[in-house]
mmCIF file of C-alpha atoms in Angstrom:
data_model
loop_
_atom_site.group_PDB
_atom_site.id
_atom_site.type_symbol
_atom_site.label_atom_id
_atom_site.label_comp_id
_atom_site.label_asym_id
_atom_site.label_seq_id
_atom_site.Cartn_x
_atom_site.Cartn_y
_atom_site.Cartn_z
ATOM 1 C CA MET A 1 98.628 113.787 215.916
ATOM 2 C CA THR A 2 98.151 113.090 218.333
ATOM 3 C CA THR A 3 99.786 109.161 219.188
ATOM 4 C CA THR A 4 98.135 106.614 222.342
ATOM 5 C CA ALA A 5 98.579 103.724 223.323
ATOM 6 C CA PRO A 6 98.252 100.278 220.537
ATOM 7 C CA GLY A 7 95.089 99.384 222.143
ATOM 8 C CA ASP A 8 94.143 103.476 223.144
ATOM 9 C CA ALA A 9 91.241 104.746 220.114
ATOM 10 C CA ARG A 10 92.777 107.148 218.044
ATOM 11 C CA THR A 11 90.759 110.490 216.363
ATOM 12 C CA ASP A 12 91.666 109.712 213.194
ATOM 13 C CA GLU A 13 91.006 105.779 212.456
ATOM 14 C CA ASP A 14 87.743 104.213 211.852
ATOM 15 C CA PRO A 15 86.386 102.942 215.144
ATOM 16 C CA GLY A 16 84.461 100.516 213.849
ATOM 17 C CA ASP A 17 87.374 98.580 212.335
ATOM 18 C CA ARG A 18 89.653 99.578 215.103
ATOM 19 C CA ARG A 19 86.300 97.252 217.553
ATOM 20 C CA ARG A 20 87.015 94.970 214.758
ATOM 21 C CA VAL A 21 90.263 94.034 214.519
ATOM 22 C CA LEU A 22 90.517 93.588 218.417
ATOM 23 C CA ASP A 23 87.378 91.920 219.048
ATOM 24 C CA ALA A 24 88.907 88.951 216.225
ATOM 25 C CA ALA A 25 92.787 89.458 217.933
ATOM 26 C CA ARG A 26 90.143 88.292 220.913
ATOM 27 C CA ALA A 27 88.614 85.563 219.875
ATOM 28 C CA VAL A 28 91.897 83.980 218.718
ATOM 29 C CA LEU A 29 93.104 83.971 221.777
ATOM 30 C CA GLU A 30 89.455 83.199 223.286
ATOM 31 C CA ARG A 31 90.227 80.135 220.967
ATOM 32 C CA HIS A 32 93.963 79.049 220.472
ATOM 33 C CA PRO A 33 95.425 80.300 223.381
ATOM 34 C CA PRO A 34 98.538 80.896 222.513
ATOM 35 C CA ALA A 35 100.383 78.626 225.796
ATOM 36 C CA SER A 36 98.345 75.349 224.171
ATOM 37 C CA THR A 37 98.442 75.942 221.166
ATOM 38 C CA PRO A 38 101.333 75.346 218.536
ATOM 39 C CA GLN A 39 102.552 77.346 216.414
ATOM 40 C CA ARG A 40 101.399 76.917 213.664
ATOM 41 C CA GLU A 41 97.938 76.049 214.262
ATOM 42 C CA PHE A 42 97.989 79.894 216.486
ATOM 43 C CA LEU A 43 99.167 81.018 213.178
ATOM 44 C CA GLU A 44 96.604 79.975 211.104
ATOM 45 C CA ALA A 45 93.667 81.013 213.281
ATOM 46 C CA CYS A 46 95.513 84.555 213.027
ATOM 47 C CA PHE A 47 95.839 84.234 209.143
ATOM 48 C CA ASP A 48 92.377 82.931 209.080
ATOM 49 C CA ALA A 49 90.509 86.133 211.050
ATOM 50 C CA GLY A 50 91.747 88.063 208.993
ATOM 51 C CA LEU A 51 94.970 89.555 211.960
ATOM 52 C CA ALA A 52 98.464 88.329 209.843
ATOM 53 C CA TRP A 53 98.640 91.572 207.752
ATOM 54 C CA VAL A 54 95.075 93.775 208.647
ATOM 55 C CA GLN A 55 95.469 95.884 205.587
ATOM 56 C CA PHE A 56 95.021 92.903 203.378
ATOM 57 C CA PRO A 57 91.908 91.676 201.192
ATOM 58 C CA GLU A 58 90.138 89.377 203.423
ATOM 59 C CA GLY A 59 91.169 86.088 202.389
ATOM 60 C CA LEU A 60 94.454 86.783 201.729
ATOM 61 C CA GLY A 61 94.947 86.846 205.800
ATOM 62 C CA GLY A 62 93.182 90.551 206.476
ATOM 63 C CA LEU A 63 90.983 92.569 207.586
ATOM 64 C CA GLY A 64 90.812 95.592 204.600
ATOM 65 C CA VAL A 65 91.241 97.642 207.010
ATOM 66 C CA GLU A 66 94.383 100.426 207.438
ATOM 67 C CA PRO A 67 97.674 98.564 208.244
ATOM 68 C CA GLY A 68 97.271 101.336 211.293
ATOM 69 C CA LEU A 69 96.037 98.975 213.155
ATOM 70 C CA GLN A 70 98.069 95.970 212.722
ATOM 71 C CA ALA A 71 100.517 97.620 215.572
ATOM 72 C CA ALA A 72 96.886 96.932 217.895
ATOM 73 C CA VAL A 73 96.508 93.862 216.605
ATOM 74 C CA ASP A 74 100.633 92.406 217.436
ATOM 75 C CA ALA A 75 100.196 93.855 220.777
ATOM 76 C CA VAL A 76 96.773 92.605 221.787
ATOM 77 C CA LEU A 77 98.552 89.119 221.053
ATOM 78 C CA GLN A 78 102.514 89.466 221.919
ATOM 79 C CA SER A 79 101.643 89.997 224.675
ATOM 80 C CA ALA A 80 99.693 87.298 225.579
ATOM 81 C CA GLY A 81 102.233 85.296 223.829
ATOM 82 C CA GLY A 82 101.852 85.085 220.708
ATOM 83 C CA PRO A 83 105.213 84.458 218.686
ATOM 84 C CA VAL A 84 106.573 87.101 216.511
ATOM 85 C CA PRO A 85 106.221 86.433 212.719
ATOM 86 C CA PHE A 86 108.992 88.461 211.757
ATOM 87 C CA ASP A 87 110.788 86.942 214.360
ATOM 88 C CA LEU A 88 110.347 83.065 212.279
ATOM 89 C CA ASN A 89 110.483 84.611 209.273
ATOM 90 C CA PRO A 90 111.226 87.782 208.628
ATOM 91 C CA MET A 91 112.244 87.933 204.515
ATOM 92 C CA GLY A 92 109.020 86.614 204.051
ATOM 93 C CA TYR A 93 106.912 88.824 206.568
ATOM 94 C CA GLY A 94 108.587 91.882 206.384
ATOM 95 C CA MET A 95 109.826 91.992 202.348
ATOM 96 C CA ALA A 96 108.061 89.548 200.779
ATOM 97 C CA GLY A 97 103.759 89.476 201.909
ATOM 98 C CA PRO A 98 103.470 93.129 201.000
ATOM 99 C CA THR A 99 105.733 92.856 197.863
ATOM 100 C CA VAL A 100 103.793 90.056 196.164
ATOM 101 C CA MET A 101 99.846 92.172 197.694
ATOM 102 C CA ALA A 102 101.010 93.990 195.750
ATOM 103 C CA HIS A 103 102.488 93.269 192.426
ATOM 104 C CA ALA A 104 101.901 88.836 191.781
ATOM 105 C CA SER A 105 98.952 88.105 190.769
ATOM 106 C CA ARG A 106 95.640 86.750 192.253
ATOM 107 C CA GLU A 107 96.611 82.887 191.611
ATOM 108 C CA LEU A 108 100.243 83.505 192.948
ATOM 109 C CA LYS A 109 99.104 85.448 196.066
ATOM 110 C CA GLU A 110 96.870 82.308 196.954
ATOM 111 C CA ARG A 111 99.549 80.131 197.041
ATOM 112 C CA LEU A 112 102.102 82.034 198.343
ATOM 113 C CA LEU A 113 101.064 84.003 201.905
ATOM 114 C CA ARG A 114 99.275 81.477 203.836
ATOM 115 C CA PRO A 115 102.709 79.155 203.516
ATOM 116 C CA LEU A 116 104.918 81.761 204.334
ATOM 117 C CA TYR A 117 102.928 82.876 207.465
ATOM 118 C CA VAL A 118 102.701 80.272 209.251
ATOM 119 C CA CYS A 119 106.673 79.749 208.362
ATOM 120 C CA ASP A 120 105.693 76.044 206.208
ATOM 121 C CA GLU A 121 107.776 77.946 204.121
ATOM 122 C CA ILE A 122 111.138 80.338 204.444
ATOM 123 C CA TRP A 123 111.435 83.176 202.303
ATOM 124 C CA CYS A 124 114.663 84.613 201.520
ATOM 125 C CA GLN A 125 116.056 87.631 199.210
ATOM 126 C CA LEU A 126 118.509 87.731 196.490
ATOM 127 C CA PHE A 127 119.382 91.422 195.697
ATOM 128 C CA SER A 128 123.170 91.954 197.293
ATOM 129 C CA GLU A 129 126.158 90.911 194.836
ATOM 130 C CA PRO A 130 130.048 90.723 195.308
ATOM 131 C CA GLY A 131 130.144 94.043 192.981
ATOM 132 C CA ALA A 132 126.535 95.704 193.886
ATOM 133 C CA GLY A 133 125.750 96.538 197.085
ATOM 134 C CA SER A 134 125.288 100.222 198.124
ATOM 135 C CA ASP A 135 124.632 99.777 194.709
ATOM 136 C CA LEU A 136 122.131 97.374 194.150
ATOM 137 C CA ALA A 137 121.114 99.248 190.492
ATOM 138 C CA GLY A 138 123.957 97.901 189.224
ATOM 139 C CA LEU A 139 123.656 94.025 189.995
ATOM 140 C CA ALA A 140 125.297 91.719 186.813
ATOM 141 C CA THR A 141 122.934 88.452 187.503
ATOM 142 C CA ARG A 142 121.763 87.676 184.238
ATOM 143 C CA ALA A 143 117.575 85.555 183.145
ATOM 144 C CA VAL A 144 116.553 85.134 180.291
ATOM 145 C CA GLN A 145 114.024 84.426 178.460
ATOM 146 C CA ASP A 146 113.349 80.864 177.043
ATOM 147 C CA GLY A 147 109.519 80.672 175.777
ATOM 148 C CA ASP A 148 107.998 81.014 178.827
ATOM 149 C CA GLU A 149 110.317 80.946 181.551
ATOM 150 C CA TRP A 150 113.879 82.345 182.550
ATOM 151 C CA VAL A 151 116.642 81.106 182.137
ATOM 152 C CA LEU A 152 118.527 82.793 185.439
ATOM 153 C CA ASN A 153 122.976 82.775 186.128
ATOM 154 C CA GLY A 154 125.056 84.811 188.045
ATOM 155 C CA GLN A 155 125.849 85.548 192.337
ATOM 156 C CA LYS A 156 124.109 86.563 194.880
ATOM 157 C CA VAL A 157 125.871 87.432 198.375
ATOM 158 C CA TRP A 158 124.603 88.062 202.291
ATOM 159 C CA THR A 159 121.495 85.706 201.382
ATOM 160 C CA SER A 160 120.184 85.643 204.712
ATOM 161 C CA ASN A 161 118.194 82.092 205.618
ATOM 162 C CA ALA A 162 118.908 80.489 201.671
ATOM 163 C CA HIS A 163 119.645 77.620 203.869
ATOM 164 C CA LYS A 164 116.403 77.158 205.016
ATOM 165 C CA ALA A 165 114.464 79.223 202.205
ATOM 166 C CA ARG A 166 112.039 77.533 200.409
ATOM 167 C CA TRP A 167 111.100 81.022 198.240
ATOM 168 C CA ALA A 168 113.507 84.308 197.728
ATOM 169 C CA LEU A 169 112.786 88.132 195.983
ATOM 170 C CA LEU A 170 114.735 87.968 193.458
ATOM 171 C CA LEU A 171 115.970 90.970 191.246
ATOM 172 C CA ALA A 172 117.980 89.846 188.081
ATOM 173 C CA ARG A 173 119.257 91.744 184.407
ATOM 174 C CA THR A 174 117.345 90.867 181.521
ATOM 175 C CA ASP A 175 118.029 94.146 179.175
ATOM 176 C CA PRO A 176 121.929 95.072 179.858
ATOM 177 C CA ASP A 177 121.162 97.421 176.712
ATOM 178 C CA GLN A 178 118.866 99.572 179.427
ATOM 179 C CA PRO A 179 120.677 102.399 181.781
ATOM 180 C CA LYS A 180 121.033 100.534 185.380
ATOM 181 C CA HIS A 181 118.477 100.600 186.800
ATOM 182 C CA LYS A 182 115.744 100.271 183.931
ATOM 183 C CA GLY A 183 117.273 96.952 182.626
ATOM 184 C CA LEU A 184 115.730 94.422 185.595
ATOM 185 C CA THR A 185 112.832 92.661 186.347
ATOM 186 C CA TYR A 186 111.652 91.531 189.403
ATOM 187 C CA PHE A 187 111.685 87.097 190.237
ATOM 188 C CA VAL A 188 110.153 85.254 192.841
ATOM 189 C CA LEU A 189 112.612 81.908 192.344
ATOM 190 C CA ASP A 190 112.234 78.691 193.840
ATOM 191 C CA MET A 191 115.198 77.664 195.994
ATOM 192 C CA GLU A 192 114.943 74.157 195.390
ATOM 193 C CA ASP A 193 115.105 73.943 191.628
ATOM 194 C CA PRO A 194 118.324 71.642 190.551
ATOM 195 C CA GLY A 195 120.094 74.990 188.703
ATOM 196 C CA VAL A 196 120.450 76.685 192.864
ATOM 197 C CA GLU A 197 123.917 75.940 194.837
ATOM 198 C CA VAL A 198 124.033 77.746 198.229
ATOM 199 C CA ARG A 199 126.654 77.462 200.222
ATOM 200 C CA PRO A 200 127.013 79.544 203.679
ATOM 201 C CA LEU A 201 128.723 81.845 205.078
ATOM 202 C CA ARG A 202 130.546 81.803 208.499
ATOM 203 C CA GLN A 203 130.205 85.275 210.652
ATOM 204 C CA MET A 204 131.952 85.787 213.901
ATOM 205 C CA THR A 205 129.729 84.926 216.566
ATOM 206 C CA GLY A 206 129.893 81.052 214.691
ATOM 207 C CA GLU A 207 127.281 80.895 212.828
ATOM 208 C CA ALA A 208 126.039 80.776 209.087
ATOM 209 C CA GLU A 209 123.157 82.563 209.231
ATOM 210 C CA PHE A 210 124.550 84.276 205.888
ATOM 211 C CA ASN A 211 125.244 82.338 202.702
ATOM 212 C CA GLU A 212 126.126 83.177 199.078
ATOM 213 C CA VAL A 213 123.978 81.236 196.398
ATOM 214 C CA TYR A 214 125.462 80.275 192.899
ATOM 215 C CA MET A 215 122.442 79.885 190.485
ATOM 216 C CA ARG A 216 123.191 78.077 187.276
ATOM 217 C CA ASP A 217 120.959 77.794 184.442
ATOM 218 C CA ALA A 218 118.483 77.696 186.197
ATOM 219 C CA ARG A 219 114.719 78.138 185.250
ATOM 220 C CA ILE A 220 111.846 80.103 186.666
ATOM 221 C CA PRO A 221 108.600 80.358 185.174
ATOM 222 C CA ASP A 222 107.560 83.510 184.170
ATOM 223 C CA ALA A 223 104.456 83.629 186.198
ATOM 224 C CA HIS A 224 106.368 83.398 188.735
ATOM 225 C CA ARG A 225 107.162 87.509 187.391
ATOM 226 C CA LEU A 226 106.420 90.141 189.925
ATOM 227 C CA GLY A 227 105.446 93.309 187.702
ATOM 228 C CA ALA A 228 106.125 93.976 183.905
ATOM 229 C CA VAL A 229 109.693 93.149 182.120
ATOM 230 C CA GLY A 230 112.026 96.229 183.241
ATOM 231 C CA GLU A 231 110.372 97.403 186.261
ATOM 232 C CA GLY A 232 112.011 95.596 188.841
ATOM 233 C CA TRP A 233 113.938 98.499 190.320
ATOM 234 C CA ARG A 234 109.361 99.778 190.743
ATOM 235 C CA VAL A 235 108.693 96.501 192.489
ATOM 236 C CA ALA A 236 112.116 95.871 194.322
ATOM 237 C CA MET A 237 111.766 99.830 195.480
ATOM 238 C CA THR A 238 107.998 98.096 197.588
ATOM 239 C CA THR A 239 110.269 95.281 198.993
ATOM 240 C CA LEU A 240 113.176 97.990 200.301
ATOM 241 C CA MET A 241 110.993 100.281 202.385
ATOM 242 C CA ASN A 242 108.372 97.636 203.396
ATOM 243 C CA GLU A 243 112.232 95.710 204.420
ATOM 244 C CA ARG A 244 113.024 98.720 206.551
ATOM 245 C CA ASN A 245 109.746 100.151 207.372
ATOM 246 C CA ALA A 246 109.886 95.870 209.326
ATOM 247 C CA ILE A 247 113.109 95.970 210.703
ATOM 248 C CA GLY A 248 112.394 99.245 212.255
ATOM 249 C CA GLY A 249 109.170 99.453 213.355
ATOM 250 C CA GLY A 250 110.112 97.582 216.599
ATOM 251 C CA SER A 251 107.349 96.879 218.584
ATOM 252 C CA SER A 252 104.305 98.691 220.320
ATOM 253 C CA ILE A 253 104.992 96.878 224.094
ATOM 254 C CA ARG A 254 107.105 98.737 225.676
ATOM 255 C CA GLY A 255 110.640 97.797 227.136
ATOM 256 C CA SER A 256 110.381 94.067 223.928
ATOM 257 C CA GLY A 257 112.954 94.536 222.141
ATOM 258 C CA SER A 258 116.906 95.065 222.595
ATOM 259 C CA ILE A 259 116.122 97.495 225.602
ATOM 260 C CA GLY A 260 114.520 94.416 226.681
ATOM 261 C CA SER A 261 117.898 92.731 227.253
ATOM 262 C CA ALA A 262 119.734 95.631 229.074
ATOM 263 C CA LEU A 263 117.042 95.691 231.424
ATOM 264 C CA ARG A 264 116.215 91.564 232.809
ATOM 265 C CA LEU A 265 120.133 91.696 233.241
ATOM 266 C CA TRP A 266 120.263 95.016 235.477
ATOM 267 C CA ARG A 267 117.776 93.115 237.559
ATOM 268 C CA GLU A 268 119.138 89.892 237.366
ATOM 269 C CA ARG A 269 123.103 91.778 238.014
ATOM 270 C CA GLU A 270 122.217 93.645 241.431
ATOM 271 C CA ASP A 271 126.280 93.327 241.892
ATOM 272 C CA LEU A 272 127.231 94.833 238.400
ATOM 273 C CA ARG A 273 125.216 98.158 238.814
ATOM 274 C CA THR A 274 126.743 101.755 239.565
ATOM 275 C CA PRO A 275 125.566 104.587 238.639
ATOM 276 C CA ALA A 276 127.270 106.044 235.938
ATOM 277 C CA LEU A 277 125.220 101.951 234.347
ATOM 278 C CA ARG A 278 122.129 103.215 235.744
ATOM 279 C CA ALA A 279 122.086 107.276 233.739
ATOM 280 C CA ARG A 280 123.892 105.451 230.521
ATOM 281 C CA LEU A 281 120.502 102.343 230.910
ATOM 282 C CA LEU A 282 118.121 105.991 231.407
ATOM 283 C CA GLU A 283 119.285 107.614 228.316
ATOM 284 C CA LEU A 284 119.508 104.236 226.573
ATOM 285 C CA PHE A 285 115.094 103.419 227.680
ATOM 286 C CA VAL A 286 114.326 106.950 226.859
ATOM 287 C CA ARG A 287 116.044 106.090 223.369
ATOM 288 C CA ALA A 288 114.349 102.861 222.497
ATOM 289 C CA ASP A 289 110.000 104.479 224.104
ATOM 290 C CA ALA A 290 110.825 107.195 222.198
ATOM 291 C CA ALA A 291 111.953 105.017 218.726
ATOM 292 C CA ARG A 292 108.682 102.955 219.771
ATOM 293 C CA LEU A 293 106.761 105.302 219.733
ATOM 294 C CA THR A 294 107.568 106.542 216.452
ATOM 295 C CA GLY A 295 107.053 103.747 214.603
ATOM 296 C CA ASP A 296 103.436 103.876 216.144
ATOM 297 C CA ARG A 297 102.384 107.084 215.159
ATOM 298 C CA GLN A 298 103.989 106.132 211.809
ATOM 299 C CA ARG A 299 102.073 102.521 210.796
ATOM 300 C CA VAL A 300 99.230 105.561 211.732
ATOM 301 C CA GLU A 301 100.648 108.558 210.222
ATOM 302 C CA GLN A 302 101.185 105.893 206.745
ATOM 303 C CA GLY A 303 96.962 105.141 206.259
ATOM 304 C CA ASP A 304 96.763 103.087 203.323
ATOM 305 C CA ARG A 305 100.033 104.892 201.682
ATOM 306 C CA PRO A 306 102.712 102.391 200.055
ATOM 307 C CA ALA A 307 105.291 102.047 202.999
ATOM 308 C CA GLY A 308 107.700 105.062 202.047
ATOM 309 C CA ALA A 309 111.518 106.100 202.476
ATOM 310 C CA GLU A 310 110.169 107.280 206.275
ATOM 311 C CA GLY A 311 110.816 103.826 207.191
ATOM 312 C CA SER A 312 114.563 104.471 206.753
ATOM 313 C CA ILE A 313 114.514 106.600 209.860
ATOM 314 C CA GLY A 314 113.465 103.664 212.242
ATOM 315 C CA LYS A 315 116.168 101.060 211.070
ATOM 316 C CA LEU A 316 118.983 103.347 211.419
ATOM 317 C CA THR A 317 118.041 104.702 214.371
ATOM 318 C CA GLY A 318 116.962 101.097 215.815
ATOM 319 C CA ALA A 319 120.300 99.683 214.144
ATOM 320 C CA GLU A 320 122.842 101.985 215.967
ATOM 321 C CA LEU A 321 120.342 101.530 219.335
ATOM 322 C CA ASN A 322 120.250 98.106 218.971
ATOM 323 C CA GLN A 323 124.336 98.371 219.160
ATOM 324 C CA ASP A 324 124.313 100.764 221.557
ATOM 325 C CA VAL A 325 122.307 98.828 224.048
ATOM 326 C CA TYR A 326 124.463 95.559 223.137
ATOM 327 C CA GLU A 327 128.035 97.271 223.897
ATOM 328 C CA PHE A 328 126.252 98.428 226.998
ATOM 329 C CA CYS A 329 125.604 95.001 228.499
ATOM 330 C CA MET A 330 128.937 94.301 227.549
ATOM 331 C CA ASP A 331 130.415 96.703 229.993
ATOM 332 C CA MET A 332 128.352 95.536 232.186
ATOM 333 C CA LEU A 333 129.314 92.320 232.536
ATOM 334 C CA GLY A 334 133.137 93.015 232.387
ATOM 335 C CA PRO A 335 135.347 90.486 232.107
ATOM 336 C CA ASP A 336 131.889 87.712 232.377
ATOM 337 C CA ALA A 337 131.587 89.471 228.705
ATOM 338 C CA ALA A 338 134.246 87.067 227.412
ATOM 339 C CA LEU A 339 133.205 83.812 228.219
ATOM 340 C CA TYR A 340 131.893 83.481 224.945
ATOM 341 C CA SER A 341 129.511 80.120 224.502
ATOM 342 C CA GLY A 342 131.148 78.915 221.279
ATOM 343 C CA TYR A 343 131.355 79.389 217.962
ATOM 344 C CA ASP A 344 128.504 75.786 216.776
ATOM 345 C CA ALA A 345 126.775 77.254 213.294
ATOM 346 C CA VAL A 346 124.169 75.870 215.396
ATOM 347 C CA PRO A 347 123.877 77.095 218.964
ATOM 348 C CA SER A 348 122.871 74.818 220.709
ATOM 349 C CA GLY A 349 121.188 75.776 224.465
ATOM 350 C CA GLY A 350 118.640 77.666 224.800
ATOM 351 C CA GLY A 351 118.034 80.944 227.286
ATOM 352 C CA GLU A 352 119.726 84.599 225.967
ATOM 353 C CA ASP A 353 123.299 84.868 225.031
ATOM 354 C CA LEU A 354 124.334 88.667 225.633
ATOM 355 C CA ALA A 355 127.722 87.824 223.832
ATOM 356 C CA ARG A 356 126.531 85.878 221.646
ATOM 357 C CA ALA A 357 123.479 89.529 220.491
ATOM 358 C CA PHE A 358 126.207 91.811 220.634
ATOM 359 C CA LEU A 359 128.755 90.376 217.931
ATOM 360 C CA ARG A 360 125.659 89.783 216.004
ATOM 361 C CA SER A 361 124.499 93.521 216.375
ATOM 362 C CA ARG A 362 128.128 95.192 213.967
ATOM 363 C CA ALA A 363 125.729 93.972 211.065
ATOM 364 C CA ASN A 364 122.820 95.763 211.794
ATOM 365 C CA THR A 365 123.687 99.325 210.178
ATOM 366 C CA ILE A 366 125.362 96.982 207.422
ATOM 367 C CA GLU A 367 122.165 94.922 206.742
ATOM 368 C CA GLY A 368 118.944 96.127 205.550
ATOM 369 C CA GLY A 369 120.772 99.523 204.111
ATOM 370 C CA THR A 370 123.774 100.406 205.723
ATOM 371 C CA SER A 371 123.648 103.563 207.826
ATOM 372 C CA GLU A 372 125.308 105.490 204.309
ATOM 373 C CA VAL A 373 122.841 104.757 202.441
ATOM 374 C CA LEU A 374 119.972 105.857 204.587
ATOM 375 C CA ARG A 375 121.320 109.410 205.576
ATOM 376 C CA ASN A 376 121.621 109.991 202.051
ATOM 377 C CA VAL A 377 117.409 108.384 202.061
ATOM 378 C CA ILE A 378 116.663 110.067 204.632
ATOM 379 C CA GLY A 379 118.918 113.516 203.450
ATOM 380 C CA GLU A 380 117.154 113.403 199.516
ATOM 381 C CA ARG A 381 113.978 112.199 199.928
ATOM 382 C CA LEU A 382 112.655 113.809 203.579
ATOM 383 C CA LEU A 383 114.530 116.603 203.615
ATOM 384 C CA GLY A 384 114.597 117.967 199.934
ATOM 385 C CA LEU A 385 118.544 117.997 199.875
ATOM 386 C CA PRO A 386 120.436 118.033 196.710
ATOM 387 C CA GLY A 387 121.609 114.393 195.874
ATOM 388 C CA ASP A 388 125.713 112.550 195.024
ATOM 389 C CA LEU A 389 126.329 112.573 191.993
ATOM 390 C CA ARG A 390 125.925 109.697 189.964
ATOM 391 C CA VAL A 391 128.091 110.127 186.435
ATOM 392 C CA ASP A 392 126.402 106.525 185.266
ATOM 393 C CA THR A 393 122.976 108.539 184.839
ATOM 394 C CA GLY A 394 121.115 107.663 181.440
ATOM 395 C CA LYS A 395 124.237 105.745 180.477
ATOM 396 C CA PRO A 396 123.642 101.705 179.651
ATOM 397 C CA TRP A 397 124.672 99.183 181.440
ATOM 398 C CA ARG A 398 126.817 97.416 179.772
ATOM 399 C CA GLU A 399 128.935 100.452 178.848
ATOM 400 C CA VAL A 400 129.395 101.671 183.143
ATOM 401 C CA PRO A 401 133.039 100.245 184.283
ATOM 402 C CA ARG A 402 133.334 98.023 187.409
ATOM 403 C CA GLY A 403 135.054 95.966 189.298
#
């Protein structure tokens, strides 16, 4: 397949759909210039125009077209200075939106999607636990049905934005007598429930964007269950595949993201340039552009299919690229890299903090699926290599040793 720039026509798309989404994007910019329009008002206009997730139905933030056209829309809006929805509400836009669309009732979609997109309600993802990280299906948080509600008890950890979130995507065990993948059910949890406690985890950057979350007799309406009882793992795959696509998909705009930080540093600090650093920067730029084009191509080739294991490629390469880019920035800064801005839990001041970005990037190969797990996913699901040995296959969860 031939891949072209995001604004150009592609022979494998309906040209009418492409004109439609681009016309809608330009109309939003004409009526709501990003430079003079409040962020929330701009996002509302995008949602109402069907530009939030273009593949969603009309009235729910979309236009019912192929998801690959989202890249074209984003390029138009963001090149004009529009905000990046994933940066504002990452778990909401990248994971919750597609999961809610695929598995929630119409009533729940109408209740949740618009506030999510305009950032009235931030989301988090309650998956990982102290004893269930890479082996997510081994989680122990229990949900027990009580009439039209579920009573929830357990602990989650490394939950990004839990301290800001109104809603959470939650995977819990509802049948410990089933094998670990079959006894899970998926819910949307109200983080304002009195049974939910959030405790921040301080990072080496000084920030506390990750959290522990404790649930003690928290209650969830059965109407907030996504998918059938016991089908939580299937729903979770929707979330995880979209998570990796969102993290690894990147931007369609050349020079955006972490490589943009390195390019700005190169332009601003002529005094630090060396031939060796120039060669490293060129190599990083080529890698970044290859990742950008691969992401564009993947979105187009996905067509109407749900997000799949292919997203693991972008997440894996993007995480390792981020770390290499910020390591380059630290090497270029030399002794200046040691001048850290401070360890406040909530950083103050504006501008780009390369030392903080360098420290934060160390988490990139852990969050959203470790690089080791992603290599297994790529090997088994895309390349057809033999899977790892699994000694707990078919055993009831309660009989599998833990800890």
